[in-house]
PDB file of C-alpha atoms in Angstrom:
ATOM      1  CA  MET A 172     113.229 -59.439 -85.085  1.00 43.00           C
ATOM      2  CA  ASN A 173     114.562 -55.908 -84.641  1.00 45.00           C
ATOM      3  CA  LYS A 174     117.051 -57.158 -82.047  1.00 49.00           C
ATOM      4  CA  LEU A 175     118.302 -59.810 -84.442  1.00 43.00           C
ATOM      5  CA  ILE A 176     118.781 -57.268 -87.225  1.00 46.00           C
ATOM      6  CA  CYS A 177     120.593 -54.874 -84.859  1.00 44.00           C
ATOM      7  CA  MET A 178     122.877 -57.659 -83.634  1.00 49.00           C
ATOM      8  CA  MET A 179     123.699 -58.749 -87.172  1.00 50.00           C
ATOM      9  CA  LEU A 180     124.328 -55.179 -88.282  1.00 49.00           C
ATOM     10  CA  SER A 181     126.611 -54.416 -85.320  1.00 52.00           C
ATOM     11  CA  GLY A 182     128.496 -57.688 -85.893  1.00 52.00           C
ATOM     12  CA  LEU A 183     128.941 -56.797 -89.543  1.00 48.00           C
ATOM     13  CA  LEU A 184     130.221 -53.332 -88.640  1.00 50.00           C
ATOM     14  CA  LEU A 185     132.684 -54.743 -86.108  1.00 52.00           C
ATOM     15  CA  ALA A 186     133.953 -57.310 -88.589  1.00 52.00           C
ATOM     16  CA  GLY A 187     134.429 -54.557 -91.154  1.00 51.00           C
ATOM     17  CA  CYS A 188     136.604 -52.605 -88.746  1.00 56.00           C
ATOM     18  CA  ALA A 189     138.968 -55.512 -88.141  1.00 58.00           C
ATOM     19  CA  THR A 190     141.507 -55.336 -90.918  1.00 74.00           C
ATOM     20  CA  GLN A 191     144.053 -58.030 -91.492  1.00 89.00           C
ATOM     21  CA  ARG A 192     147.666 -57.275 -92.200  1.00 91.00           C
ATOM     22  CA  PRO A 193     148.929 -58.312 -95.608  1.00 94.00           C
ATOM     23  CA  SER A 194     151.229 -61.332 -95.825  1.00 94.00           C
ATOM     24  CA  LEU A 195     154.947 -60.681 -96.135  1.00 94.00           C
ATOM     25  CA  PRO A 196     156.018 -61.448 -99.721  1.00 94.00           C
ATOM     26  CA  GLU A 197     158.500 -64.319-100.005  1.00 93.00           C
ATOM     27  CA  ASP A 198     161.309 -62.136-101.385  1.00 91.00           C
ATOM     28  CA  GLN A 199     161.021 -59.786 -98.398  1.00 94.00           C
ATOM     29  CA  TYR A 200     162.076 -62.374 -95.802  1.00 93.00           C
ATOM     30  CA  PHE A 201     165.677 -62.131 -96.957  1.00 93.00           C
ATOM     31  CA  ALA A 202     165.469 -58.322 -97.235  1.00 93.00           C
ATOM     32  CA  PHE A 203     164.251 -57.917 -93.648  1.00 94.00           C
ATOM     33  CA  ALA A 204     166.788 -60.404 -92.290  1.00 94.00           C
ATOM     34  CA  LYS A 205     169.597 -58.680 -94.184  1.00 93.00           C
ATOM     35  CA  ALA A 206     168.516 -55.214 -92.995  1.00 94.00           C
ATOM     36  CA  TRP A 207     168.325 -56.405 -89.362  1.00 94.00           C
ATOM     37  CA  HIS A 208     171.756 -58.024 -89.432  1.00 93.00           C
ATOM     38  CA  SER A 209     173.343 -55.196 -91.429  1.00 95.00           C
ATOM     39  CA  VAL A 210     172.446 -52.646 -88.765  1.00 95.00           C
ATOM     40  CA  GLY A 211     173.878 -54.896 -86.064  1.00 94.00           C
ATOM     41  CA  TRP A 212     176.992 -55.573 -88.120  1.00 95.00           C
ATOM     42  CA  CYS A 213     177.591 -51.859 -88.705  1.00 95.00           C
ATOM     43  CA  ALA A 214     177.325 -51.162 -84.968  1.00 95.00           C
ATOM     44  CA  TYR A 215     179.611 -54.119 -84.171  1.00 95.00           C
ATOM     45  CA  LYS A 216     182.256 -52.856 -86.603  1.00 95.00           C
ATOM     46  CA  GLY A 217     182.031 -49.335 -85.142  1.00 96.00           C
ATOM     47  CA  TRP A 218     180.770 -47.895 -88.418  1.00 96.00           C
ATOM     48  CA  MET A 219     177.475 -46.801 -86.859  1.00 96.00           C
ATOM     49  CA  ASP A 220     176.766 -45.467 -83.374  1.00 96.00           C
ATOM     50  CA  SER A 221     174.649 -47.617 -81.097  1.00 95.00           C
ATOM     51  CA  GLU A 222     171.782 -45.121 -80.890  1.00 96.00           C
ATOM     52  CA  THR A 223     171.352 -45.044 -84.665  1.00 96.00           C
ATOM     53  CA  ALA A 224     171.624 -48.837 -84.812  1.00 96.00           C
ATOM     54  CA  ALA A 225     168.981 -49.272 -82.098  1.00 96.00           C
ATOM     55  CA  ARG A 226     166.690 -46.798 -83.846  1.00 97.00           C
ATOM     56  CA  GLY A 227     167.284 -48.608 -87.145  1.00 96.00           C
ATOM     57  CA  LYS A 228     166.307 -51.947 -85.615  1.00 96.00           C
ATOM     58  CA  THR A 229     163.187 -50.318 -84.154  1.00 96.00           C
ATOM     59  CA  TYR A 230     162.178 -49.008 -87.580  1.00 96.00           C
ATOM     60  CA  ILE A 231     162.851 -52.385 -89.201  1.00 96.00           C
ATOM     61  CA  SER A 232     160.699 -54.106 -86.558  1.00 95.00           C
ATOM     62  CA  ALA A 233     157.911 -51.580 -87.059  1.00 95.00           C
ATOM     63  CA  ASN A 234     157.977 -52.147 -90.808  1.00 94.00           C
ATOM     64  CA  LEU A 235     158.007 -55.911 -90.352  1.00 95.00           C
ATOM     65  CA  ASN A 236     155.038 -55.751 -87.980  1.00 94.00           C
ATOM     66  CA  ARG A 237     152.916 -54.193 -90.724  1.00 95.00           C
ATOM     67  CA  TYR A 238     152.793 -57.706 -92.195  1.00 95.00           C
ATOM     68  CA  SER A 239     151.721 -61.113 -91.029  1.00 94.00           C
ATOM     69  CA  TYR A 240     154.682 -63.434 -91.445  1.00 93.00           C
ATOM     70  CA  ASP A 241     155.983 -66.880 -90.614  1.00 93.00           C
ATOM     71  CA  GLN A 242     158.416 -66.471 -87.715  1.00 93.00           C
ATOM     72  CA  SER A 243     160.103 -69.803 -88.364  1.00 92.00           C
ATOM     73  CA  ARG A 244     160.637 -68.816 -92.008  1.00 92.00           C
ATOM     74  CA  LEU A 245     162.213 -65.532 -90.891  1.00 91.00           C
ATOM     75  CA  ALA A 246     164.413 -67.362 -88.355  1.00 90.00           C
ATOM     76  CA  GLN A 247     165.505 -69.735 -91.105  1.00 91.00           C
ATOM     77  CA  GLU A 248     166.429 -66.774 -93.300  1.00 88.00           C
ATOM     78  CA  ASP A 249     168.330 -65.227 -90.373  1.00 85.00           C
ATOM     79  CA  LYS A 250     170.615 -68.246 -90.251  1.00 87.00           C
ATOM     80  CA  SER A 251     171.132 -68.593 -93.985  1.00 86.00           C
ATOM     81  CA  GLN A 252     174.569 -68.511 -95.572  1.00 87.00           C
ATOM     82  CA  SER A 253     173.375 -65.690 -97.857  1.00 88.00           C
ATOM     83  CA  ILE A 254     173.149 -63.324 -94.889  1.00 88.00           C
ATOM     84  CA  ALA A 255     176.731 -64.084 -93.846  1.00 87.00           C
ATOM     85  CA  GLN A 256     177.930 -63.491 -97.399  1.00 89.00           C
ATOM     86  CA  ALA A 257     176.036 -60.208 -97.607  1.00 88.00           C
ATOM     87  CA  LEU A 258     177.568 -58.999 -94.342  1.00 90.00           C
ATOM     88  CA  ASP A 259     181.090 -59.941 -95.454  1.00 90.00           C
ATOM     89  CA  GLY A 260     180.708 -57.667 -98.457  1.00 90.00           C
ATOM     90  CA  MET A 261     179.536 -54.640 -96.456  1.00 93.00           C
ATOM     91  CA  THR A 262     181.731 -51.563 -96.369  1.00 94.00           C
ATOM     92  CA  GLU A 263     181.870 -48.558 -94.097  1.00 96.00           C
ATOM     93  CA  GLY A 264     180.200 -46.584 -96.879  1.00 96.00           C
ATOM     94  CA  ASP A 265     177.274 -49.020 -96.877  1.00 95.00           C
ATOM     95  CA  CYS A 266     176.901 -48.479 -93.138  1.00 95.00           C
ATOM     96  CA  ARG A 267     176.985 -44.713 -93.536  1.00 96.00           C
ATOM     97  CA  ASN A 268     174.264 -44.987 -96.155  1.00 96.00           C
ATOM     98  CA  ILE A 269     172.131 -47.059 -93.775  1.00 95.00           C
ATOM     99  CA  ALA A 270     172.738 -44.484 -91.001  1.00 96.00           C
ATOM    100  CA  VAL A 271     171.644 -41.665 -93.329  1.00 96.00           C
ATOM    101  CA  ASN A 272     168.431 -43.568 -94.110  1.00 95.00           C
ATOM    102  CA  VAL A 273     167.758 -44.114 -90.400  1.00 96.00           C
ATOM    103  CA  GLN A 274     168.318 -40.415 -89.642  1.00 97.00           C
ATOM    104  CA  ALA A 275     166.085 -39.422 -92.576  1.00 96.00           C
ATOM    105  CA  ARG A 276     163.307 -41.650 -91.226  1.00 95.00           C
ATOM    106  CA  LYS A 277     163.774 -40.155 -87.763  1.00 96.00           C
ATOM    107  CA  GLN A 278     163.441 -36.640 -89.216  1.00 97.00           C
ATOM    108  CA  GLN A 279     160.357 -37.655 -91.179  1.00 96.00           C
ATOM    109  CA  ILE A 280     158.713 -39.009 -88.018  1.00 95.00           C
ATOM    110  CA  GLN A 281     159.616 -35.851 -86.090  1.00 96.00           C
ATOM    111  CA  ASN A 282     158.116 -33.681 -88.836  1.00 96.00           C
ATOM    112  CA  GLN A 283     154.927 -35.749 -88.820  1.00 95.00           C
ATOM    113  CA  ASN A 284     154.709 -35.456 -85.032  1.00 95.00           C
ATOM    114  CA  VAL A 285     155.179 -31.680 -85.170  1.00 95.00           C
ATOM    115  CA  GLN A 286     152.496 -31.395 -87.834  1.00 95.00           C
ATOM    116  CA  ALA A 287     150.103 -33.584 -85.822  1.00 94.00           C
ATOM    117  CA  ASP A 288     150.749 -31.485 -82.702  1.00 94.00           C
ATOM    118  CA  MET A 289     150.040 -28.289 -84.628  1.00 94.00           C
ATOM    119  CA  GLN A 290     146.794 -29.712 -86.004  1.00 94.00           C
ATOM    120  CA  ASN A 291     145.808 -30.847 -82.516  1.00 93.00           C
ATOM    121  CA  GLN A 292     146.512 -27.386 -81.078  1.00 93.00           C
ATOM    122  CA  GLU A 293     144.491 -25.768 -83.876  1.00 92.00           C
ATOM    123  CA  ALA A 294     141.565 -28.089 -83.163  1.00 89.00           C
ATOM    124  CA  GLN A 295     141.785 -27.382 -79.420  1.00 89.00           C
ATOM    125  CA  SER A 296     141.886 -23.614 -79.939  1.00 87.00           C
ATOM    126  CA  MET A 297     138.974 -23.862 -82.353  1.00 86.00           C
ATOM    127  CA  LEU A 298     136.980 -25.811 -79.759  1.00 83.00           C
ATOM    128  CA  ARG A 299     137.778 -23.237 -77.110  1.00 80.00           C
ATOM    129  CA  ALA A 300     136.835 -20.358 -79.426  1.00 80.00           C
ATOM    130  CA  THR A 301     133.504 -21.879 -80.406  1.00 82.00           C
ATOM    131  CA  LYS A 302     132.606 -23.225 -76.969  1.00 79.00           C
ATOM    132  CA  PRO A 303     129.536 -21.433 -75.665  1.00 81.00           C
ATOM    133  CA  THR A 304     130.149 -19.549 -72.449  1.00 81.00           C
ATOM    134  CA  GLN A 305     127.651 -18.671 -69.807  1.00 86.00           C
ATOM    135  CA  THR A 306     128.054 -15.646 -67.648  1.00 88.00           C
ATOM    136  CA  TYR A 307     126.458 -15.378 -64.241  1.00 89.00           C
ATOM    137  CA  CYS A 308     126.228 -12.013 -62.550  1.00 91.00           C
ATOM    138  CA  ASN A 309     125.280 -11.218 -58.978  1.00 92.00           C
ATOM    139  CA  LYS A 310     124.617  -7.756 -57.633  1.00 89.00           C
ATOM    140  CA  ILE A 311     125.574  -7.274 -54.018  1.00 89.00           C
ATOM    141  CA  GLY A 312     124.776  -3.804 -52.878  1.00 88.00           C
ATOM    142  CA  THR A 313     126.483  -1.499 -55.378  1.00 89.00           C
ATOM    143  CA  GLN A 314     128.907  -4.153 -56.668  1.00 91.00           C
ATOM    144  CA  LEU A 315     128.311  -6.367 -59.680  1.00 90.00           C
ATOM    145  CA  LEU A 316     130.217  -9.699 -59.693  1.00 90.00           C
ATOM    146  CA  CYS A 317     130.242 -11.774 -62.886  1.00 91.00           C
ATOM    147  CA  ASN A 318     131.688 -15.206 -63.614  1.00 90.00           C
ATOM    148  CA  SER A 319     131.941 -16.827 -67.023  1.00 84.00           C
ATOM    149  CA  TYR A 320     132.121 -20.585 -67.538  1.00 80.00           C
TER     150      TYR A 320
END
């Protein structure tokens, strides 16, 4: 009986840890497709450097992967006439604005990484400071040799 209860409880805990991603809202399919193609279009036109474009596509993919979505629906949106029309209306200024947003996101990620590193270093130094040490001493003749661990 106890084994059954333990198994059920551990199964319930494991199921609680598995979180599902939210579904991508319908209106976001076009937004993601447009963002993806806009970055590529800006790089193609020479209005954005390839490194920023690649980073932008990486960020778009990361944002998209926060959701569960229908890949065929996204592919259909990729090929829609609306995307082509949106790209035709893009200006160099639009591309610069996208590049600024990509660089801002890059800076935000770098700041978060620096902060996480600092917190990690603080935790490590705190562990080292509070770690109990043992000292062993041996007396050989008139000399005293001690080692701390």
